Amino acid sequence: GTESVISVYRMRLRVFDYYATGNEETLERFGELEADFNAVMAKAQENIQDPERARLVDGIEQTTNRYIDAFRNELVPAKRQVLTIIDERLDEHGPNATKALRLALNGVANREPDSELRAGLEQLLNDALIMRMTAERYLANGDEDSKKALGWAIEDLSDALNLIDAENGPEFVQVYLNTVVEELGNYRAAV
């Protein structure tokens, strides 16, 4: 009995490790632990004579196998999908938006260091970074608080974009801000 509990506990730790990191090597270790669990269960089935205990072992085995199936068939594909979204979309659009903001800010800082446009761009850059961090937190744990925080961060960024009066600044700023709006729209859609 103790060996089965230890085996299940170790598998649960690997599930948490995989959920937190998405590291594919964790799946290999999980497979080894699953094999260990199956060996423990086979040994228990051979050695148990009492029908009540045999039913208990069957119940443990069935419940654990459902847990394993849910992990392999639901959690692993979902985590891979999240990692793909991060790799293919968020890691592209977020940095593109941030880069465009930095370029606009640098250009304005050189030409109009004390302007309201510079202050607005600095705030926008800060809001973009906060949105990216909030999105990563939401994708990592997916809880309701993180989802709300991400919604607020996106709203703050949208509001800040609307407050920027780039038309009174250099033309290149408008070009960069158009890039920012496009990339942030793609980022928002990906999240």
Short mmCIF file of N, CA and C in Angstrom, two decimals:
data_model
loop_
_atom_site.label_atom_id
_atom_site.label_comp_id
_atom_site.label_asym_id
_atom_site.label_seq_id
_atom_site.Cartn_x
_atom_site.Cartn_y
_atom_site.Cartn_z
N GLY A 1 0.80 -1.19 0.00
CA GLY A 1 0.00 0.00 0.00
C GLY A 1 0.85 1.26 0.00
N THR A 2 1.89 1.27 0.82
CA THR A 2 2.72 2.46 0.93
C THR A 2 3.44 2.74 -0.39
N GLU A 3 3.90 1.68 -1.05
CA GLU A 3 4.60 1.86 -2.32
C GLU A 3 3.69 2.48 -3.38
N SER A 4 2.42 2.09 -3.38
CA SER A 4 1.50 2.65 -4.38
C SER A 4 1.26 4.13 -4.10
N VAL A 5 1.13 4.50 -2.83
CA VAL A 5 0.92 5.90 -2.47
C VAL A 5 2.15 6.73 -2.86
N ILE A 6 3.33 6.20 -2.59
CA ILE A 6 4.56 6.90 -2.95
C ILE A 6 4.66 7.06 -4.47
N SER A 7 4.32 6.00 -5.21
CA SER A 7 4.36 6.08 -6.67
C SER A 7 3.40 7.14 -7.21
N VAL A 8 2.20 7.16 -6.67
CA VAL A 8 1.21 8.16 -7.11
C VAL A 8 1.69 9.56 -6.75
N TYR A 9 2.23 9.71 -5.57
CA TYR A 9 2.72 11.03 -5.14
C TYR A 9 3.84 11.51 -6.06
N ARG A 10 4.77 10.63 -6.40
CA ARG A 10 5.86 11.02 -7.30
C ARG A 10 5.34 11.40 -8.69
N MET A 11 4.33 10.66 -9.17
CA MET A 11 3.74 11.02 -10.46
C MET A 11 3.09 12.40 -10.38
N ARG A 12 2.40 12.67 -9.28
CA ARG A 12 1.77 13.98 -9.12
C ARG A 12 2.81 15.10 -9.13
N LEU A 13 3.95 14.87 -8.51
CA LEU A 13 5.02 15.87 -8.53
C LEU A 13 5.49 16.14 -9.96
N ARG A 14 5.61 15.07 -10.77
CA ARG A 14 6.02 15.25 -12.17
C ARG A 14 4.95 15.99 -12.96
N VAL A 15 3.68 15.75 -12.65
CA VAL A 15 2.60 16.49 -13.31
C VAL A 15 2.74 17.97 -13.00
N PHE A 16 2.97 18.30 -11.73
CA PHE A 16 3.14 19.71 -11.35
C PHE A 16 4.39 20.30 -12.01
N ASP A 17 5.47 19.52 -12.08
CA ASP A 17 6.68 19.98 -12.75
C ASP A 17 6.40 20.29 -14.22
N TYR A 18 5.69 19.38 -14.88
CA TYR A 18 5.39 19.59 -16.30
C TYR A 18 4.49 20.80 -16.48
N TYR A 19 3.49 20.92 -15.62
CA TYR A 19 2.57 22.06 -15.73
C TYR A 19 3.32 23.38 -15.55
N ALA A 20 4.26 23.40 -14.64
CA ALA A 20 5.00 24.63 -14.36
C ALA A 20 6.01 24.96 -15.44
N THR A 21 6.65 23.94 -16.03
CA THR A 21 7.76 24.20 -16.94
C THR A 21 7.49 23.84 -18.39
N GLY A 22 6.66 22.83 -18.62
CA GLY A 22 6.45 22.35 -19.98
C GLY A 22 7.65 21.57 -20.50
N ASN A 23 8.56 21.20 -19.62
CA ASN A 23 9.77 20.48 -20.00
C ASN A 23 9.42 19.06 -20.43
N GLU A 24 9.76 18.72 -21.67
CA GLU A 24 9.43 17.40 -22.22
C GLU A 24 10.16 16.27 -21.51
N GLU A 25 11.32 16.55 -20.92
CA GLU A 25 12.04 15.51 -20.18
C GLU A 25 11.24 15.03 -18.98
N THR A 26 10.40 15.89 -18.46
CA THR A 26 9.55 15.52 -17.33
C THR A 26 8.61 14.39 -17.74
N LEU A 27 8.18 14.39 -19.01
CA LEU A 27 7.29 13.33 -19.49
C LEU A 27 8.00 11.98 -19.49
N GLU A 28 9.29 11.98 -19.82
CA GLU A 28 10.05 10.73 -19.77
C GLU A 28 10.09 10.20 -18.34
N ARG A 29 10.38 11.08 -17.42
CA ARG A 29 10.44 10.67 -16.00
C ARG A 29 9.07 10.21 -15.53
N PHE A 30 8.01 10.89 -16.00
CA PHE A 30 6.65 10.48 -15.65
C PHE A 30 6.40 9.06 -16.17
N GLY A 31 6.85 8.76 -17.38
CA GLY A 31 6.68 7.42 -17.94
C GLY A 31 7.37 6.36 -17.10
N GLU A 32 8.55 6.68 -16.59
CA GLU A 32 9.26 5.75 -15.71
C GLU A 32 8.48 5.53 -14.42
N LEU A 33 7.94 6.60 -13.87
CA LEU A 33 7.16 6.49 -12.63
C LEU A 33 5.87 5.71 -12.87
N GLU A 34 5.28 5.88 -14.04
CA GLU A 34 4.08 5.12 -14.38
C GLU A 34 4.41 3.63 -14.45
N ALA A 35 5.54 3.29 -15.04
CA ALA A 35 5.97 1.89 -15.10
C ALA A 35 6.21 1.34 -13.69
N ASP A 36 6.82 2.14 -12.83
CA ASP A 36 7.03 1.73 -11.43
C ASP A 36 5.70 1.47 -10.75
N PHE A 37 4.74 2.37 -10.96
CA PHE A 37 3.41 2.21 -10.36
C PHE A 37 2.76 0.91 -10.85
N ASN A 38 2.84 0.67 -12.16
CA ASN A 38 2.23 -0.56 -12.71
C ASN A 38 2.89 -1.81 -12.12
N ALA A 39 4.20 -1.75 -11.90
CA ALA A 39 4.89 -2.89 -11.28
C ALA A 39 4.42 -3.10 -9.84
N VAL A 40 4.27 -2.01 -9.11
CA VAL A 40 3.78 -2.09 -7.73
C VAL A 40 2.37 -2.69 -7.71
N MET A 41 1.53 -2.25 -8.63
CA MET A 41 0.15 -2.75 -8.68
C MET A 41 0.11 -4.22 -9.07
N ALA A 42 0.95 -4.63 -10.01
CA ALA A 42 0.99 -6.04 -10.42
C ALA A 42 1.45 -6.91 -9.25
N LYS A 43 2.44 -6.44 -8.52
CA LYS A 43 2.94 -7.17 -7.34
C LYS A 43 1.84 -7.27 -6.28
N ALA A 44 1.11 -6.17 -6.09
CA ALA A 44 0.03 -6.16 -5.10
C ALA A 44 -1.07 -7.14 -5.50
N GLN A 45 -1.41 -7.18 -6.77
CA GLN A 45 -2.47 -8.09 -7.25
C GLN A 45 -2.07 -9.55 -7.02
N GLU A 46 -0.79 -9.84 -7.19
CA GLU A 46 -0.31 -11.21 -7.00
C GLU A 46 -0.34 -11.63 -5.53
N ASN A 47 -0.01 -10.71 -4.64
CA ASN A 47 0.17 -11.04 -3.23
C ASN A 47 -1.07 -10.91 -2.37
N ILE A 48 -2.08 -10.22 -2.83
CA ILE A 48 -3.27 -9.99 -2.00
C ILE A 48 -4.24 -11.16 -2.13
N GLN A 49 -4.63 -11.68 -0.99
CA GLN A 49 -5.56 -12.79 -0.95
C GLN A 49 -6.97 -12.33 -0.56
N ASP A 50 -7.06 -11.33 0.26
CA ASP A 50 -8.34 -10.84 0.76
C ASP A 50 -9.10 -10.12 -0.36
N PRO A 51 -10.34 -10.54 -0.66
CA PRO A 51 -11.12 -9.92 -1.74
C PRO A 51 -11.37 -8.43 -1.53
N GLU A 52 -11.55 -8.01 -0.28
CA GLU A 52 -11.79 -6.59 0.00
C GLU A 52 -10.55 -5.76 -0.35
N ARG A 53 -9.39 -6.26 0.02
CA ARG A 53 -8.15 -5.55 -0.31
C ARG A 53 -7.89 -5.57 -1.82
N ALA A 54 -8.25 -6.66 -2.46
CA ALA A 54 -8.08 -6.74 -3.92
C ALA A 54 -8.93 -5.68 -4.61
N ARG A 55 -10.16 -5.47 -4.12
CA ARG A 55 -11.02 -4.42 -4.69
C ARG A 55 -10.42 -3.04 -4.44
N LEU A 56 -9.83 -2.85 -3.28
CA LEU A 56 -9.18 -1.58 -2.96
C LEU A 56 -8.02 -1.32 -3.93
N VAL A 57 -7.21 -2.33 -4.17
CA VAL A 57 -6.09 -2.20 -5.10
C VAL A 57 -6.62 -1.90 -6.51
N ASP A 58 -7.69 -2.59 -6.91
CA ASP A 58 -8.30 -2.31 -8.22
C ASP A 58 -8.77 -0.85 -8.30
N GLY A 59 -9.38 -0.38 -7.24
CA GLY A 59 -9.85 1.01 -7.20
C GLY A 59 -8.71 2.01 -7.32
N ILE A 60 -7.64 1.75 -6.59
CA ILE A 60 -6.46 2.62 -6.66
C ILE A 60 -5.90 2.62 -8.08
N GLU A 61 -5.81 1.44 -8.65
CA GLU A 61 -5.25 1.33 -10.00
C GLU A 61 -6.13 2.03 -11.03
N GLN A 62 -7.43 1.84 -10.95
CA GLN A 62 -8.34 2.48 -11.91
C GLN A 62 -8.32 4.00 -11.77
N THR A 63 -8.37 4.47 -10.55
CA THR A 63 -8.35 5.92 -10.32
C THR A 63 -7.05 6.54 -10.81
N THR A 64 -5.95 5.88 -10.52
CA THR A 64 -4.65 6.40 -10.96
C THR A 64 -4.55 6.36 -12.48
N ASN A 65 -5.07 5.32 -13.11
CA ASN A 65 -5.03 5.26 -14.57
C ASN A 65 -5.88 6.37 -15.20
N ARG A 66 -7.00 6.71 -14.58
CA ARG A 66 -7.79 7.85 -15.08
C ARG A 66 -7.00 9.15 -14.94
N TYR A 67 -6.30 9.28 -13.83
CA TYR A 67 -5.45 10.46 -13.61
C TYR A 67 -4.35 10.54 -14.68
N ILE A 68 -3.72 9.41 -14.94
CA ILE A 68 -2.66 9.35 -15.95
C ILE A 68 -3.23 9.70 -17.32
N ASP A 69 -4.39 9.15 -17.66
CA ASP A 69 -5.02 9.46 -18.95
C ASP A 69 -5.35 10.94 -19.07
N ALA A 70 -5.88 11.52 -18.01
CA ALA A 70 -6.21 12.95 -18.03
C ALA A 70 -4.94 13.78 -18.23
N PHE A 71 -3.88 13.38 -17.56
CA PHE A 71 -2.61 14.09 -17.72
C PHE A 71 -2.11 14.01 -19.16
N ARG A 72 -2.04 12.79 -19.68
CA ARG A 72 -1.48 12.60 -21.02
C ARG A 72 -2.39 13.15 -22.13
N ASN A 73 -3.70 13.00 -21.96
CA ASN A 73 -4.63 13.34 -23.04
C ASN A 73 -5.22 14.74 -22.95
N GLU A 74 -5.13 15.37 -21.78
CA GLU A 74 -5.71 16.70 -21.63
C GLU A 74 -4.66 17.75 -21.25
N LEU A 75 -3.95 17.51 -20.17
CA LEU A 75 -3.00 18.52 -19.69
C LEU A 75 -1.81 18.70 -20.63
N VAL A 76 -1.22 17.60 -21.06
CA VAL A 76 -0.03 17.70 -21.93
C VAL A 76 -0.37 18.43 -23.23
N PRO A 77 -1.44 18.05 -23.95
CA PRO A 77 -1.76 18.81 -25.17
C PRO A 77 -2.08 20.28 -24.90
N ALA A 78 -2.77 20.56 -23.80
CA ALA A 78 -3.11 21.95 -23.47
C ALA A 78 -1.84 22.76 -23.19
N LYS A 79 -0.92 22.18 -22.43
CA LYS A 79 0.34 22.88 -22.12
C LYS A 79 1.15 23.10 -23.39
N ARG A 80 1.18 22.10 -24.26
CA ARG A 80 1.91 22.26 -25.52
C ARG A 80 1.30 23.38 -26.36
N GLN A 81 -0.02 23.47 -26.35
CA GLN A 81 -0.68 24.53 -27.11
C GLN A 81 -0.32 25.90 -26.54
N VAL A 82 -0.32 26.03 -25.22
CA VAL A 82 0.06 27.30 -24.59
C VAL A 82 1.51 27.65 -24.95
N LEU A 83 2.40 26.68 -24.87
CA LEU A 83 3.80 26.94 -25.20
C LEU A 83 3.97 27.33 -26.67
N THR A 84 3.18 26.72 -27.54
CA THR A 84 3.22 27.09 -28.95
C THR A 84 2.74 28.52 -29.15
N ILE A 85 1.67 28.88 -28.47
CA ILE A 85 1.17 30.26 -28.57
C ILE A 85 2.24 31.24 -28.09
N ILE A 86 2.87 30.93 -26.98
CA ILE A 86 3.92 31.80 -26.46
C ILE A 86 5.08 31.89 -27.45
N ASP A 87 5.54 30.74 -27.94
CA ASP A 87 6.68 30.72 -28.84
C ASP A 87 6.40 31.39 -30.18
N GLU A 88 5.23 31.10 -30.74
CA GLU A 88 4.96 31.56 -32.10
C GLU A 88 4.29 32.91 -32.18
N ARG A 89 3.56 33.30 -31.17
CA ARG A 89 2.80 34.54 -31.27
C ARG A 89 3.24 35.58 -30.26
N LEU A 90 3.15 35.24 -28.99
CA LEU A 90 3.44 36.24 -27.97
C LEU A 90 4.90 36.67 -27.99
N ASP A 91 5.80 35.70 -28.19
CA ASP A 91 7.21 36.05 -28.22
C ASP A 91 7.59 36.82 -29.47
N GLU A 92 6.71 36.88 -30.43
CA GLU A 92 6.95 37.70 -31.62
C GLU A 92 6.29 39.07 -31.48
N HIS A 93 4.99 39.08 -31.21
CA HIS A 93 4.24 40.34 -31.21
C HIS A 93 4.59 41.25 -30.04
N GLY A 94 4.75 40.69 -28.85
CA GLY A 94 5.10 41.52 -27.69
C GLY A 94 6.41 42.25 -27.88
N PRO A 95 7.49 41.53 -28.23
CA PRO A 95 8.76 42.23 -28.46
C PRO A 95 8.71 43.21 -29.65
N ASN A 96 7.95 42.87 -30.69
CA ASN A 96 7.83 43.80 -31.82
C ASN A 96 7.19 45.11 -31.38
N ALA A 97 6.14 45.00 -30.58
CA ALA A 97 5.46 46.21 -30.08
C ALA A 97 6.39 47.00 -29.18
N THR A 98 7.08 46.31 -28.30
CA THR A 98 8.00 46.97 -27.38
C THR A 98 9.14 47.66 -28.14
N LYS A 99 9.67 46.98 -29.15
CA LYS A 99 10.75 47.57 -29.95
C LYS A 99 10.27 48.84 -30.65
N ALA A 100 9.08 48.79 -31.25
CA ALA A 100 8.54 49.97 -31.94
C ALA A 100 8.36 51.12 -30.95
N LEU A 101 7.88 50.82 -29.75
CA LEU A 101 7.73 51.86 -28.73
C LEU A 101 9.07 52.46 -28.34
N ARG A 102 10.06 51.60 -28.16
CA ARG A 102 11.39 52.10 -27.77
C ARG A 102 11.98 52.99 -28.87
N LEU A 103 11.81 52.57 -30.12
CA LEU A 103 12.32 53.39 -31.22
C LEU A 103 11.64 54.75 -31.25
N ALA A 104 10.33 54.75 -31.08
CA ALA A 104 9.60 56.02 -31.05
C ALA A 104 10.07 56.88 -29.87
N LEU A 105 10.20 56.25 -28.71
CA LEU A 105 10.63 56.98 -27.52
C LEU A 105 12.04 57.55 -27.69
N ASN A 106 12.95 56.75 -28.22
CA ASN A 106 14.32 57.23 -28.42
C ASN A 106 14.35 58.42 -29.38
N GLY A 107 13.58 58.31 -30.45
CA GLY A 107 13.54 59.41 -31.41
C GLY A 107 12.98 60.68 -30.81
N VAL A 108 11.92 60.55 -30.04
CA VAL A 108 11.31 61.73 -29.40
C VAL A 108 12.24 62.27 -28.32
N ALA A 109 12.86 61.39 -27.56
CA ALA A 109 13.75 61.83 -26.48
C ALA A 109 14.91 62.65 -27.04
N ASN A 110 15.39 62.28 -28.22
CA ASN A 110 16.50 63.02 -28.84
C ASN A 110 16.04 64.38 -29.37
N ARG A 111 14.81 64.43 -29.88
CA ARG A 111 14.34 65.67 -30.52
C ARG A 111 13.57 66.58 -29.57
N GLU A 112 12.75 65.97 -28.70
CA GLU A 112 11.88 66.75 -27.81
C GLU A 112 11.91 66.14 -26.41
N PRO A 113 13.04 66.25 -25.70
CA PRO A 113 13.20 65.55 -24.42
C PRO A 113 12.19 65.91 -23.34
N ASP A 114 11.64 67.10 -23.37
CA ASP A 114 10.71 67.52 -22.32
C ASP A 114 9.26 67.52 -22.77
N SER A 115 8.96 66.86 -23.86
CA SER A 115 7.61 66.93 -24.42
C SER A 115 6.63 66.00 -23.70
N GLU A 116 5.36 66.31 -23.84
CA GLU A 116 4.30 65.44 -23.32
C GLU A 116 4.30 64.12 -24.07
N LEU A 117 4.66 64.16 -25.35
CA LEU A 117 4.70 62.95 -26.16
C LEU A 117 5.71 61.96 -25.58
N ARG A 118 6.86 62.45 -25.14
CA ARG A 118 7.85 61.57 -24.53
C ARG A 118 7.27 60.92 -23.27
N ALA A 119 6.64 61.71 -22.43
CA ALA A 119 6.05 61.16 -21.19
C ALA A 119 4.99 60.11 -21.53
N GLY A 120 4.19 60.40 -22.53
CA GLY A 120 3.15 59.44 -22.94
C GLY A 120 3.74 58.15 -23.48
N LEU A 121 4.81 58.27 -24.27
CA LEU A 121 5.47 57.07 -24.80
C LEU A 121 6.12 56.25 -23.70
N GLU A 122 6.70 56.93 -22.71
CA GLU A 122 7.29 56.20 -21.57
C GLU A 122 6.22 55.42 -20.81
N GLN A 123 5.07 56.05 -20.61
CA GLN A 123 3.97 55.36 -19.92
C GLN A 123 3.47 54.19 -20.76
N LEU A 124 3.38 54.39 -22.06
CA LEU A 124 2.93 53.34 -22.96
C LEU A 124 3.89 52.15 -22.94
N LEU A 125 5.18 52.43 -22.94
CA LEU A 125 6.17 51.37 -22.87
C LEU A 125 6.04 50.61 -21.56
N ASN A 126 5.86 51.31 -20.47
CA ASN A 126 5.66 50.68 -19.17
C ASN A 126 4.40 49.81 -19.19
N ASP A 127 3.31 50.33 -19.73
CA ASP A 127 2.06 49.56 -19.80
C ASP A 127 2.21 48.31 -20.67
N ALA A 128 2.98 48.42 -21.76
CA ALA A 128 3.20 47.26 -22.64
C ALA A 128 3.97 46.17 -21.91
N LEU A 129 4.98 46.57 -21.15
CA LEU A 129 5.75 45.58 -20.39
C LEU A 129 4.90 44.93 -19.31
N ILE A 130 4.08 45.71 -18.66
CA ILE A 130 3.18 45.16 -17.64
C ILE A 130 2.21 44.17 -18.27
N MET A 131 1.67 44.52 -19.44
CA MET A 131 0.75 43.60 -20.12
C MET A 131 1.45 42.30 -20.47
N ARG A 132 2.68 42.37 -20.95
CA ARG A 132 3.40 41.15 -21.30
C ARG A 132 3.64 40.27 -20.08
N MET A 133 4.05 40.88 -18.97
CA MET A 133 4.27 40.10 -17.74
C MET A 133 2.96 39.51 -17.23
N THR A 134 1.89 40.28 -17.31
CA THR A 134 0.59 39.80 -16.85
C THR A 134 0.10 38.65 -17.72
N ALA A 135 0.34 38.75 -19.02
CA ALA A 135 -0.06 37.66 -19.93
C ALA A 135 0.72 36.39 -19.61
N GLU A 136 2.00 36.53 -19.33
CA GLU A 136 2.80 35.36 -18.98
C GLU A 136 2.30 34.73 -17.68
N ARG A 137 1.93 35.56 -16.71
CA ARG A 137 1.40 35.04 -15.45
C ARG A 137 0.08 34.31 -15.71
N TYR A 138 -0.78 34.90 -16.52
CA TYR A 138 -2.06 34.27 -16.84
C TYR A 138 -1.85 32.93 -17.54
N LEU A 139 -0.93 32.88 -18.49
CA LEU A 139 -0.68 31.63 -19.21
C LEU A 139 -0.03 30.59 -18.31
N ALA A 140 0.69 31.04 -17.30
CA ALA A 140 1.34 30.09 -16.39
C ALA A 140 0.35 29.45 -15.43
N ASN A 141 -0.61 30.23 -14.92
CA ASN A 141 -1.51 29.63 -13.93
C ASN A 141 -2.97 29.65 -14.31
N GLY A 142 -3.38 30.53 -15.21
CA GLY A 142 -4.74 30.51 -15.74
C GLY A 142 -5.86 30.78 -14.76
N ASP A 143 -5.55 31.31 -13.58
CA ASP A 143 -6.62 31.53 -12.61
C ASP A 143 -7.41 32.80 -12.95
N GLU A 144 -8.53 32.96 -12.28
CA GLU A 144 -9.45 34.07 -12.56
C GLU A 144 -8.82 35.43 -12.26
N ASP A 145 -8.04 35.51 -11.18
CA ASP A 145 -7.39 36.78 -10.84
C ASP A 145 -6.40 37.20 -11.92
N SER A 146 -5.64 36.25 -12.44
CA SER A 146 -4.69 36.56 -13.51
C SER A 146 -5.41 36.99 -14.78
N LYS A 147 -6.54 36.36 -15.04
CA LYS A 147 -7.33 36.73 -16.22
C LYS A 147 -7.85 38.16 -16.10
N LYS A 148 -8.35 38.50 -14.91
CA LYS A 148 -8.83 39.87 -14.68
C LYS A 148 -7.69 40.87 -14.80
N ALA A 149 -6.55 40.54 -14.21
CA ALA A 149 -5.39 41.44 -14.27
C ALA A 149 -4.94 41.65 -15.71
N LEU A 150 -4.99 40.59 -16.51
CA LEU A 150 -4.63 40.72 -17.92
C LEU A 150 -5.61 41.62 -18.65
N GLY A 151 -6.89 41.45 -18.37
CA GLY A 151 -7.91 42.32 -18.98
C GLY A 151 -7.67 43.78 -18.64
N TRP A 152 -7.34 44.04 -17.38
CA TRP A 152 -7.07 45.43 -16.95
C TRP A 152 -5.81 45.97 -17.63
N ALA A 153 -4.78 45.12 -17.72
CA ALA A 153 -3.53 45.56 -18.36
C ALA A 153 -3.76 45.90 -19.84
N ILE A 154 -4.55 45.07 -20.50
CA ILE A 154 -4.86 45.34 -21.91
C ILE A 154 -5.67 46.63 -22.03
N GLU A 155 -6.62 46.81 -21.13
CA GLU A 155 -7.44 48.03 -21.14
C GLU A 155 -6.57 49.27 -20.87
N ASP A 156 -5.67 49.18 -19.90
CA ASP A 156 -4.77 50.31 -19.60
C ASP A 156 -3.92 50.66 -20.82
N LEU A 157 -3.42 49.63 -21.48
CA LEU A 157 -2.59 49.87 -22.65
C LEU A 157 -3.40 50.50 -23.78
N SER A 158 -4.60 50.01 -23.99
CA SER A 158 -5.47 50.59 -25.03
C SER A 158 -5.78 52.05 -24.72
N ASP A 159 -6.08 52.34 -23.45
CA ASP A 159 -6.34 53.72 -23.04
C ASP A 159 -5.12 54.61 -23.28
N ALA A 160 -3.95 54.10 -22.91
CA ALA A 160 -2.72 54.88 -23.09
C ALA A 160 -2.46 55.14 -24.57
N LEU A 161 -2.74 54.16 -25.41
CA LEU A 161 -2.57 54.35 -26.85
C LEU A 161 -3.48 55.46 -27.37
N ASN A 162 -4.70 55.48 -26.86
CA ASN A 162 -5.66 56.49 -27.30
C ASN A 162 -5.28 57.89 -26.83
N LEU A 163 -4.54 58.00 -25.74
CA LEU A 163 -4.15 59.30 -25.20
C LEU A 163 -2.93 59.91 -25.89
N ILE A 164 -2.19 59.09 -26.61
CA ILE A 164 -0.99 59.59 -27.28
C ILE A 164 -1.41 60.47 -28.46
N ASP A 165 -0.88 61.67 -28.47
CA ASP A 165 -1.16 62.61 -29.57
C ASP A 165 0.08 62.66 -30.46
N ALA A 166 0.25 61.61 -31.26
CA ALA A 166 1.44 61.50 -32.10
C ALA A 166 1.39 62.44 -33.29
N GLU A 167 0.23 62.90 -33.65
CA GLU A 167 0.11 63.77 -34.83
C GLU A 167 0.82 65.10 -34.62
N ASN A 168 1.00 65.51 -33.39
CA ASN A 168 1.72 66.76 -33.12
C ASN A 168 3.23 66.54 -33.01
N GLY A 169 3.65 65.28 -33.11
CA GLY A 169 5.07 64.97 -33.02
C GLY A 169 5.63 64.63 -34.39
N PRO A 170 6.85 64.14 -34.41
CA PRO A 170 7.47 63.76 -35.67
C PRO A 170 6.70 62.64 -36.38
N GLU A 171 6.79 62.61 -37.71
CA GLU A 171 6.04 61.64 -38.50
C GLU A 171 6.42 60.20 -38.17
N PHE A 172 7.71 59.96 -37.89
CA PHE A 172 8.14 58.59 -37.61
C PHE A 172 7.43 58.01 -36.39
N VAL A 173 7.04 58.88 -35.46
CA VAL A 173 6.34 58.40 -34.26
C VAL A 173 5.01 57.77 -34.65
N GLN A 174 4.30 58.39 -35.57
CA GLN A 174 3.02 57.84 -36.03
C GLN A 174 3.22 56.48 -36.68
N VAL A 175 4.30 56.34 -37.46
CA VAL A 175 4.60 55.05 -38.10
C VAL A 175 4.85 53.99 -37.03
N TYR A 176 5.67 54.31 -36.04
CA TYR A 176 5.95 53.36 -34.97
C TYR A 176 4.69 53.03 -34.17
N LEU A 177 3.88 54.02 -33.90
CA LEU A 177 2.65 53.77 -33.14
C LEU A 177 1.68 52.90 -33.93
N ASN A 178 1.64 53.06 -35.23
CA ASN A 178 0.81 52.18 -36.05
C ASN A 178 1.30 50.74 -35.92
N THR A 179 2.62 50.56 -35.91
CA THR A 179 3.19 49.23 -35.70
C THR A 179 2.81 48.70 -34.32
N VAL A 180 2.90 49.54 -33.32
CA VAL A 180 2.54 49.14 -31.95
C VAL A 180 1.09 48.69 -31.90
N VAL A 181 0.20 49.48 -32.47
CA VAL A 181 -1.23 49.14 -32.44
C VAL A 181 -1.47 47.80 -33.13
N GLU A 182 -0.83 47.60 -34.28
CA GLU A 182 -1.00 46.34 -35.01
C GLU A 182 -0.47 45.15 -34.21
N GLU A 183 0.75 45.28 -33.68
CA GLU A 183 1.36 44.18 -32.93
C GLU A 183 0.60 43.90 -31.63
N LEU A 184 0.14 44.93 -30.96
CA LEU A 184 -0.62 44.71 -29.73
C LEU A 184 -1.97 44.07 -30.02
N GLY A 185 -2.56 44.43 -31.15
CA GLY A 185 -3.80 43.77 -31.55
C GLY A 185 -3.57 42.28 -31.79
N ASN A 186 -2.47 41.95 -32.45
CA ASN A 186 -2.11 40.55 -32.67
C ASN A 186 -1.81 39.85 -31.34
N TYR A 187 -1.15 40.56 -30.45
CA TYR A 187 -0.81 40.01 -29.14
C TYR A 187 -2.09 39.71 -28.36
N ARG A 188 -3.00 40.68 -28.35
CA ARG A 188 -4.27 40.52 -27.64
C ARG A 188 -5.04 39.33 -28.21
N ALA A 189 -5.06 39.20 -29.53
CA ALA A 189 -5.77 38.08 -30.16
C ALA A 189 -5.13 36.74 -29.78
N ALA A 190 -3.80 36.72 -29.67
CA ALA A 190 -3.11 35.48 -29.33
C ALA A 190 -3.38 35.06 -27.89
N VAL A 191 -3.50 36.04 -27.00
CA VAL A 191 -3.77 35.72 -25.60
C VAL A 191 -5.19 35.22 -25.48
#
